[in-house]
GROMACS .gro file of C-alpha atoms in nm:
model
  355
    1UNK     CA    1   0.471  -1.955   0.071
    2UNK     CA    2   0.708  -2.138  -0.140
    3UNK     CA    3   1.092  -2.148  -0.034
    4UNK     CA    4   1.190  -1.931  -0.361
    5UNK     CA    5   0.969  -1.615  -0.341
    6UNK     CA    6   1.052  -1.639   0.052
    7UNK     CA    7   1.452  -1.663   0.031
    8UNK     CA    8   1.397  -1.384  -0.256
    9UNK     CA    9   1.267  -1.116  -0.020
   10UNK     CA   10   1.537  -1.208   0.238
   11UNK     CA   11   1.766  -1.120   0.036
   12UNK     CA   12   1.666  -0.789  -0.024
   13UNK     CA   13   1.570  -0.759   0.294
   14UNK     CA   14   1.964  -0.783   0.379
   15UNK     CA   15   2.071  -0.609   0.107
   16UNK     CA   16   1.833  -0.303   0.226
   17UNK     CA   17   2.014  -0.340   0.643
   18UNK     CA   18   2.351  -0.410   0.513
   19UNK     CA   19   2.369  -0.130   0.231
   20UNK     CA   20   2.475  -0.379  -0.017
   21UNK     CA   21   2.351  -0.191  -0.324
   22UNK     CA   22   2.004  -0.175  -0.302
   23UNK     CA   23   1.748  -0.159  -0.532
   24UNK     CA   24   1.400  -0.143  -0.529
   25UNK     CA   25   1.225  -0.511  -0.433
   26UNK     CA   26   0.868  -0.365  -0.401
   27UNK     CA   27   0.723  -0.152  -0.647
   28UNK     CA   28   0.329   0.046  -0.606
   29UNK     CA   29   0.196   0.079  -0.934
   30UNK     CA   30  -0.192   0.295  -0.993
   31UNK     CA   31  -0.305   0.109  -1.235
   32UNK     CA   32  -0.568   0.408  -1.348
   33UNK     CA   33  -0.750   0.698  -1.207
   34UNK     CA   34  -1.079   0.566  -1.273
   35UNK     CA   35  -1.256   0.530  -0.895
   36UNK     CA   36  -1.613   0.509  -0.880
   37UNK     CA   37  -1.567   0.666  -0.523
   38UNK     CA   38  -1.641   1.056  -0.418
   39UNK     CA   39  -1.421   1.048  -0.121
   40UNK     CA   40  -1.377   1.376   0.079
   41UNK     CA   41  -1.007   1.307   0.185
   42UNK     CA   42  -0.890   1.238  -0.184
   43UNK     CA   43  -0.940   1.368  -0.496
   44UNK     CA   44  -0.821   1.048  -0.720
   45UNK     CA   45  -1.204   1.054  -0.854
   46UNK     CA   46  -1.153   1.426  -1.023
   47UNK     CA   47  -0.856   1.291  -1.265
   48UNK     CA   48  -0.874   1.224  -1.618
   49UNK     CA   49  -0.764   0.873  -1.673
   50UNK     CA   50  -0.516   0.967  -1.918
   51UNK     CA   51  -0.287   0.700  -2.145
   52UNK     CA   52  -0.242   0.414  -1.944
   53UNK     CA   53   0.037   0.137  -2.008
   54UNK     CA   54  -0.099  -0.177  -2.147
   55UNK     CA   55  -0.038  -0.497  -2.085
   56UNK     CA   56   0.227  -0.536  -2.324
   57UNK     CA   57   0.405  -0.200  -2.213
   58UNK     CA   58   0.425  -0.379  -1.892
   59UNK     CA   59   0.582  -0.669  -2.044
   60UNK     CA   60   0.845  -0.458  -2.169
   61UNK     CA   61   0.937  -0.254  -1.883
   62UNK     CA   62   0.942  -0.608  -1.654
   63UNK     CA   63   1.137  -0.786  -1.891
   64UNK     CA   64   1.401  -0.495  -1.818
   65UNK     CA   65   1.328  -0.530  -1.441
   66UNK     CA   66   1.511  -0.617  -1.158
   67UNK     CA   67   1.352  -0.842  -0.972
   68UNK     CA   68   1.067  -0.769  -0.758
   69UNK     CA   69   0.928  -0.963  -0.433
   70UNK     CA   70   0.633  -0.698  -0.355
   71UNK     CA   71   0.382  -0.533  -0.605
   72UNK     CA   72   0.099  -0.320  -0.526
   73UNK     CA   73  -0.152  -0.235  -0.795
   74UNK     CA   74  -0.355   0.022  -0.654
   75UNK     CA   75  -0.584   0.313  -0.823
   76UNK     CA   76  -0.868   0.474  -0.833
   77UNK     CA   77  -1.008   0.156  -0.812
   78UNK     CA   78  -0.790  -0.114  -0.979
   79UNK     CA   79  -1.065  -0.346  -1.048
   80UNK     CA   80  -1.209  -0.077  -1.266
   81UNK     CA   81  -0.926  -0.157  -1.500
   82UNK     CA   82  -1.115  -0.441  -1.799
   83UNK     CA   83  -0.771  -0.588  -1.857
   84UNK     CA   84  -0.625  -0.603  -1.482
   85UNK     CA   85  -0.631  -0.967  -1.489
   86UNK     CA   86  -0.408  -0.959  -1.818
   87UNK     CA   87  -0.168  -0.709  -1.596
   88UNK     CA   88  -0.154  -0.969  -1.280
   89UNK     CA   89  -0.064  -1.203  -1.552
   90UNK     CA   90   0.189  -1.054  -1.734
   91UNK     CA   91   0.356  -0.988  -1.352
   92UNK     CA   92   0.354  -1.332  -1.252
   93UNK     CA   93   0.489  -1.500  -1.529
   94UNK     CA   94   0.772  -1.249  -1.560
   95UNK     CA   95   0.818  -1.316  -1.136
   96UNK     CA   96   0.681  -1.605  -1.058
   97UNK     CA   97   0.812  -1.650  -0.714
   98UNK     CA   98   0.676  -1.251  -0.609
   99UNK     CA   99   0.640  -1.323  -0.271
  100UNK     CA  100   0.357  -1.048  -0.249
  101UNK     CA  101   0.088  -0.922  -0.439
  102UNK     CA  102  -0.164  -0.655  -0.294
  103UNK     CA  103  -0.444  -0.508  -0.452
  104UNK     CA  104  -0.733  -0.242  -0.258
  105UNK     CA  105  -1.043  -0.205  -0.309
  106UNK     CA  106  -1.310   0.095  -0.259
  107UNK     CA  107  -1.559  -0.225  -0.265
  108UNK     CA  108  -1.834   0.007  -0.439
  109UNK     CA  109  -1.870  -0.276  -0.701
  110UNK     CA  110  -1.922  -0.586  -0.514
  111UNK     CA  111  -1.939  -0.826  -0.801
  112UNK     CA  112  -1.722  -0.683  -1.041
  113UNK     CA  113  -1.410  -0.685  -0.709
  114UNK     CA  114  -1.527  -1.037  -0.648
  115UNK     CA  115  -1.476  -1.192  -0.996
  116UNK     CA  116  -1.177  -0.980  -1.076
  117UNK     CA  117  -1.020  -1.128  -0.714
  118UNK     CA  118  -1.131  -1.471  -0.841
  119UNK     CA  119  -0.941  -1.423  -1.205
  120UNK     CA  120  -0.646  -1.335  -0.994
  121UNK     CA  121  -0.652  -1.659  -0.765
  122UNK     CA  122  -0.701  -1.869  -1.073
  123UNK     CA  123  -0.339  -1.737  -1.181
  124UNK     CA  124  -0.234  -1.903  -0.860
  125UNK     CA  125  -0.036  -1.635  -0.730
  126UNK     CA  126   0.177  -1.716  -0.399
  127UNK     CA  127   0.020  -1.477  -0.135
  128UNK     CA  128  -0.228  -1.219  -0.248
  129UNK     CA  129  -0.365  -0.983   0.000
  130UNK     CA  130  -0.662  -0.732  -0.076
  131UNK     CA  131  -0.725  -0.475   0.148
  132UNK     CA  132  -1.106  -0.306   0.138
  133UNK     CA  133  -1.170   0.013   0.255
  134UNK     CA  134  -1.377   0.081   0.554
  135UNK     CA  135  -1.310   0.448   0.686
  136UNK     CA  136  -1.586   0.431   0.998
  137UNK     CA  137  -1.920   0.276   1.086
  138UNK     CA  138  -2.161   0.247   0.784
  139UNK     CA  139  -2.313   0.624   0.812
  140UNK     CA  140  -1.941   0.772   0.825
  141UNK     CA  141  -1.825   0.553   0.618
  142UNK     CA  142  -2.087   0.611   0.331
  143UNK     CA  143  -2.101   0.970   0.368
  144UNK     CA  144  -1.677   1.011   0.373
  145UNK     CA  145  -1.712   0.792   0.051
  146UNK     CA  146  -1.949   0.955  -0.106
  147UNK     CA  147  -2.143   0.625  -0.230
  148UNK     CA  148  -2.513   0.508  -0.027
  149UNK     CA  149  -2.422   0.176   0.032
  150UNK     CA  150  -2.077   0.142   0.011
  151UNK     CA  151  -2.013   0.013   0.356
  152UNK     CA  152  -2.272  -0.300   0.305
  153UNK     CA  153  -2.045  -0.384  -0.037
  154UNK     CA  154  -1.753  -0.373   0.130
  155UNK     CA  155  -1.825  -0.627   0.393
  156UNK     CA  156  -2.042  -0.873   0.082
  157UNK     CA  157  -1.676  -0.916  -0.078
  158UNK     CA  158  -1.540  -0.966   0.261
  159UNK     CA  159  -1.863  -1.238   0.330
  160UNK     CA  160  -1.814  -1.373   0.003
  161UNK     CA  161  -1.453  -1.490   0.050
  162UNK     CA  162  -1.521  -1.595   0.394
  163UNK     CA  163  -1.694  -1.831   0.306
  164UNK     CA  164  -1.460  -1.930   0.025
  165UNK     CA  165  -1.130  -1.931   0.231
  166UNK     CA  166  -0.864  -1.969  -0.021
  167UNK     CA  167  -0.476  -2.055   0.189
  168UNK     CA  168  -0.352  -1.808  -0.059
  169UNK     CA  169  -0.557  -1.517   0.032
  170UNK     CA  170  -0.607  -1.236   0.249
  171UNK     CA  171  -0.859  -0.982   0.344
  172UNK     CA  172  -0.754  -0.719   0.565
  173UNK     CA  173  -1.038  -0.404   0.598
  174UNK     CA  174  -0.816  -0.050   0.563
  175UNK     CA  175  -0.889   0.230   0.808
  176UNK     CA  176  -0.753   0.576   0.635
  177UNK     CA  177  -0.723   0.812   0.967
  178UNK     CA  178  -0.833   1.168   0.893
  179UNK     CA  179  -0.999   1.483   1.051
  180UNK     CA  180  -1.331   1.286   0.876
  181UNK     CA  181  -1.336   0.984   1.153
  182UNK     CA  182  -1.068   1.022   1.428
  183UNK     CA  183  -1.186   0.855   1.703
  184UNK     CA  184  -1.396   0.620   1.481
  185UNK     CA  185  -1.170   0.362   1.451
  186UNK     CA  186  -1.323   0.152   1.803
  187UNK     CA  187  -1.683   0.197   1.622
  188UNK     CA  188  -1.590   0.076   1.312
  189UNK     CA  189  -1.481  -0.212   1.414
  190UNK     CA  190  -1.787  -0.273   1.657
  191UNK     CA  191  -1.980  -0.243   1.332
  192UNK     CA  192  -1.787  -0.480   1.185
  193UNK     CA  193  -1.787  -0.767   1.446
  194UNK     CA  194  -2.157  -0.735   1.478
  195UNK     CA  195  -2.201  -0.773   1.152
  196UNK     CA  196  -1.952  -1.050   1.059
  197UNK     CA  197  -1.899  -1.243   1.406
  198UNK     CA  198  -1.524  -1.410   1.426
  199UNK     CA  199  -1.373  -1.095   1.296
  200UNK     CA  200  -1.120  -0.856   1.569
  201UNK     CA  201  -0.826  -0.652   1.545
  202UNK     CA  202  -0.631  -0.929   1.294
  203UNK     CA  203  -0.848  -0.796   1.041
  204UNK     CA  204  -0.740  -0.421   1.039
  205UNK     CA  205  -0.494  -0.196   0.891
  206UNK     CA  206  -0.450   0.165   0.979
  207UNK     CA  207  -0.267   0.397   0.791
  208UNK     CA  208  -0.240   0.823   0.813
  209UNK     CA  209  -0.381   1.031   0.571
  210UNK     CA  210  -0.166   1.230   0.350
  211UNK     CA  211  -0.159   1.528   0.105
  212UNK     CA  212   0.021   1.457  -0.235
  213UNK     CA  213   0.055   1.461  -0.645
  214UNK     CA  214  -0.086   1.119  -0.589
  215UNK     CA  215  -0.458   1.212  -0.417
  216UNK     CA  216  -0.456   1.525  -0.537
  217UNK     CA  217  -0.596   1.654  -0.233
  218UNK     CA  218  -0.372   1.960  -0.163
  219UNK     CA  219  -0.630   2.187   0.032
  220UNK     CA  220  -0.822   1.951   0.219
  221UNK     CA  221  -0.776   1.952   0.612
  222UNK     CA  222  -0.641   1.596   0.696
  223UNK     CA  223  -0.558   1.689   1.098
  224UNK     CA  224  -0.653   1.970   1.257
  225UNK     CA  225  -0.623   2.034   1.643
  226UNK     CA  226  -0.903   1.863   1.749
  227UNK     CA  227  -0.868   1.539   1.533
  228UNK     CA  228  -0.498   1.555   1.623
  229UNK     CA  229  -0.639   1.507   1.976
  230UNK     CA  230  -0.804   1.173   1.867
  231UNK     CA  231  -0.582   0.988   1.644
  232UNK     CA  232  -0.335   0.874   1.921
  233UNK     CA  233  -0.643   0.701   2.044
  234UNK     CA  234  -0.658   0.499   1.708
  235UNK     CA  235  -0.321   0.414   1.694
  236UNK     CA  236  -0.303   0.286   2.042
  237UNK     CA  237  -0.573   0.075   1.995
  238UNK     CA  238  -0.490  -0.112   1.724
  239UNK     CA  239  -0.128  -0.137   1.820
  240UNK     CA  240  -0.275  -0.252   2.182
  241UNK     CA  241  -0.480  -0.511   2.061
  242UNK     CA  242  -0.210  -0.649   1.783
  243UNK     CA  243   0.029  -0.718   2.080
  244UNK     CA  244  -0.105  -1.036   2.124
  245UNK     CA  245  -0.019  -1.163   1.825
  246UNK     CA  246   0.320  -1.262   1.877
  247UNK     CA  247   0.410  -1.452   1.638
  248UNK     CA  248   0.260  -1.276   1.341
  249UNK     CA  249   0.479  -1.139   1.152
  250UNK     CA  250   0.260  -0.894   0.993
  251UNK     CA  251   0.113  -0.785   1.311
  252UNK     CA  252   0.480  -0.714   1.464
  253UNK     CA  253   0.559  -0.502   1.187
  254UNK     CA  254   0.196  -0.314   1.190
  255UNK     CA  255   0.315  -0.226   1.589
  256UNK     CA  256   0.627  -0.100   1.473
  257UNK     CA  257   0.413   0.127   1.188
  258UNK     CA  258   0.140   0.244   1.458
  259UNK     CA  259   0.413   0.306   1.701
  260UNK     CA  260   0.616   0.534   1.461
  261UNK     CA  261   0.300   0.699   1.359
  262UNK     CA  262   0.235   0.864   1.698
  263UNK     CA  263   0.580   0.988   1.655
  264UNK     CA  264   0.521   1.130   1.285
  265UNK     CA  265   0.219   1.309   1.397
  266UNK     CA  266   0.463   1.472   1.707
  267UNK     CA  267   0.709   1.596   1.489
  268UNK     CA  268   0.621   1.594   1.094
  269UNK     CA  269   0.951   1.345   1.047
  270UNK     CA  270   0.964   1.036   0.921
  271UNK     CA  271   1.048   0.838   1.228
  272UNK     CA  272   1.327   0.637   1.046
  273UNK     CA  273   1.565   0.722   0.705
  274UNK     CA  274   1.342   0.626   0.425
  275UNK     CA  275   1.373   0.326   0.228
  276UNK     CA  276   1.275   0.513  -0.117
  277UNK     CA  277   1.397   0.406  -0.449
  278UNK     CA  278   1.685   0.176  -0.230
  279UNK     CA  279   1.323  -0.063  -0.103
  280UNK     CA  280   1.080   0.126  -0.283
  281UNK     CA  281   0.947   0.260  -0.600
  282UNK     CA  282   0.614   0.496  -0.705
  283UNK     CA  283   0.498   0.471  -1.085
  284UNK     CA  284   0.134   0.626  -1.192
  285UNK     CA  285  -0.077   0.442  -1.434
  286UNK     CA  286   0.139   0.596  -1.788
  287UNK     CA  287   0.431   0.499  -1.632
  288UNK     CA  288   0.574   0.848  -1.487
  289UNK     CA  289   0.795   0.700  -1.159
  290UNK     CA  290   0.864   0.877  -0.872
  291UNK     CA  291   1.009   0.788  -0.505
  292UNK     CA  292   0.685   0.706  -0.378
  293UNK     CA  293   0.337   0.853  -0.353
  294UNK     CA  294   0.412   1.170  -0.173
  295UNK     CA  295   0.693   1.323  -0.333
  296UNK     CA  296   0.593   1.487  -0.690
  297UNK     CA  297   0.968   1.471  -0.795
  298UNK     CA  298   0.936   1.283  -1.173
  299UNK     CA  299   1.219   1.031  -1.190
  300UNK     CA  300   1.073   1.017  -1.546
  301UNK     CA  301   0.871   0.780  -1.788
  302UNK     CA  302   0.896   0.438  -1.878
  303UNK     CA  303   0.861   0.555  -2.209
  304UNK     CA  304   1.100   0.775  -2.251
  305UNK     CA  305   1.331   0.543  -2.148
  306UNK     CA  306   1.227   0.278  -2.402
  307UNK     CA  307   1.126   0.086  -2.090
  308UNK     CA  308   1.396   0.017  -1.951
  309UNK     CA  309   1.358   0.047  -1.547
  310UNK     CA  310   1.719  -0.029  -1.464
  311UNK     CA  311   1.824   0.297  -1.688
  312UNK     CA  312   1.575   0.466  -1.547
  313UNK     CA  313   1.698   0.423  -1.146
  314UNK     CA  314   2.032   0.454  -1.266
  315UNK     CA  315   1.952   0.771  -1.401
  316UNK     CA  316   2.050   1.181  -1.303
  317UNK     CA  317   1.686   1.235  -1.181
  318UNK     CA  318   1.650   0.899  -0.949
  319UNK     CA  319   2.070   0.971  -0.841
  320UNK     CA  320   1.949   1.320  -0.690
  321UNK     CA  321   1.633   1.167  -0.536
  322UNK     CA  322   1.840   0.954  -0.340
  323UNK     CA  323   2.048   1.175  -0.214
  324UNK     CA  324   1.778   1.449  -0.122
  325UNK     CA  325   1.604   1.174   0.047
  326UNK     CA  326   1.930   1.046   0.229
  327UNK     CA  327   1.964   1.465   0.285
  328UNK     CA  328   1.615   1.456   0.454
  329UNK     CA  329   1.505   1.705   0.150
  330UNK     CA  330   1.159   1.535   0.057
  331UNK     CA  331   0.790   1.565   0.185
  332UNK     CA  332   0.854   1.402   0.490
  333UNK     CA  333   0.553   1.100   0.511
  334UNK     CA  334   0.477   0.804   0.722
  335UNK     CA  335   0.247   0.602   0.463
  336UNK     CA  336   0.249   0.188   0.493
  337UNK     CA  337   0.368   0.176   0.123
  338UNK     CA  338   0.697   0.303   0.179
  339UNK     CA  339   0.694   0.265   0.580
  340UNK     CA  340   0.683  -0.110   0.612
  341UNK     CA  341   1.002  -0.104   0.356
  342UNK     CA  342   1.211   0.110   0.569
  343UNK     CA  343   1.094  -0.072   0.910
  344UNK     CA  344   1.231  -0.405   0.710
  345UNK     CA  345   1.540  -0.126   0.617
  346UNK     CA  346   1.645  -0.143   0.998
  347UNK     CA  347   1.522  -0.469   1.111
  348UNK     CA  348   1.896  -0.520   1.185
  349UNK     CA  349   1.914  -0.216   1.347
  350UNK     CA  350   1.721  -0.168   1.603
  351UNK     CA  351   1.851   0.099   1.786
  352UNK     CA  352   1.703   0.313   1.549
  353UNK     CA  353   1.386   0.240   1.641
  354UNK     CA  354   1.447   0.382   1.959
  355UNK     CA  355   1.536   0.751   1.825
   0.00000   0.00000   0.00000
């Protein structure tokens, strides 16, 4: 990490705990719809693609950006996108101290992830983390998925950059909990280890499943009583095994997540005030933003504002967001996008942790 891209997310990071006018330091962009997944907990694969911004669109709305320390590009499937490698571009030369860039990955198309994570590296960004999908042992996992084979992919990209460690890269293997594989989080990672010894809990992220505009999956049972029963399990586990990493800072702020999770599935809150549009910012692949992921409320499009982000945050839509967020009037969600931001909202506050 160079000293620039660090100090920069610092200093949101105080802005954010000391309400000095924040604005949004990490924005989640889906790059398209297309997924070559069938998952049963989503619906992401149903959508038409629709007009997506271009790389030059993107240049536009950056170059009337504030600026930005954390970008997800997430999907669909992101490396399904022919010109994401012109998008990473066009991001790091407008920021190129971004402290963070994530990308997923379904990992259905081993070789086609693989050279599209290699174009990315080659742009030399300063910490680029790619999560890959692994929802339960390779049965569960394939049949939640929808794909024969999927779970075997996954872990060649994983293989594959094992044994091409880069000190700028990441690989982290994302566990979505659902009613599909509650209790499946202690044999998915047995299948793991087995099958790629030296790997344990450092390599695991665990986030809840959620209904929203952004899966599409209103109707589908996420929780029901007897997964409900289960998922504190999951969450313990992982935050368990994570306390040993002390001086991770990743892993301290994945304990805070997990911890706040078991609260979110008590009580249907999220466990702190949210961080959206003051850390945080949602935008679909033609550039329609909203708070985050959850919450259908349309801030608007890019487009219609000729681009211009600032205008658009500073506009009647995103003003009554904020307030019907700060009001408690929104979905109510506890998803790592928009969680970790508000955890880093009350880093200097932790009292409210203990709520």
């Amino acid at each position: 990490m160079n000293f620039s891209s660090g100090f920069s997310l610092a200093r949101h990071i105080l802005r954010a705990n000391l309400g000095w006018n924040p604005k949004p330091y990490k924005l989640t962009w889906a790059v398209t719809w297309r997924c070559n997944s069938r998952c049963r907990a989503c619906r992401i694969w149903q959508t038409n693609p629709g007009a997506e911004l271009a790389p030059e669109e993107l240049q536009r709305l950056l170059r009337h950006a504030d600026d930005l320390a954390w970008i997800d590009l997430t999907g669909g499937e992101p490396f399904l996108r022919p010109d994401l490698a012109e998008l990473t571009a066009v991001i790091l030369e407008r920021f190129p101290h971004l402290y963070h860039l994530h990308l997923p990955s379904n990992g259905v198309a081993p070789d086609l992830v693989i050279r599209g994570i290699e174009a990315i590296l080659a742009q030399k960004p300063n910490f680029l983390t790619i999560t890959l999908s692994l929802d339960g042992p390779p049965e569960r996992h394939d049949a939640l998925r929808g794909v024969a084979g999927n779970w075997r992919d996954t872990l060649a990209i994983y293989r594959h950059f094992a044994a091409h460690p880069r000190p700028n890269l990441r690989l982290f293997f994302g566990f979505t909990l659902s009613a599909f594989n509650a209790g499946m989080l202690a044999d998915a990672m047995r299948a793991v280890q087995e099958a790629l010894p030296g790997t344990d809990h450092r390599q695991w992220h665990l986030n809840l499943a959620h209904h929203s505009h952004y899966y599409q999956n209103t109707g589908v049972v996420l929780r029901d009583p007897a997964s409900e029963a289960l998922m504190p399990g999951d969450l313990d586990r992982l935050r368990l095994a994570k306390r040993r990493d002390w001086f991770d800072p990743v892993a301290l702020l994945e304990r805070l997540y997990l911890a706040r999770a078991k609260a979110f599935l008590r009580t249907r809150a999220t466990p702190l005030p949210c961080q959206a549009l003051r850390a945080s910012l949602f935008m679909t692949p033609d550039g329609t933003c909203h708070p985050c992921s959850i919450w259908e409320f349309s801030l608007g499009n890019v487009r219609e504002f000729g681009y211009d982000l600032r205008a658009l945050l500073e506009g009647a839509r995103a003003r009554e967001a904020r307030e019907r967020i700060r009001a408690g009037d929104c979905p109510q969600c506890w998803t790592p996008c928009d969680a970790i931001p508000t955890i880093l909202g009350h880093i200097l506050h932790p009292w409210a942790f203990f709520r």
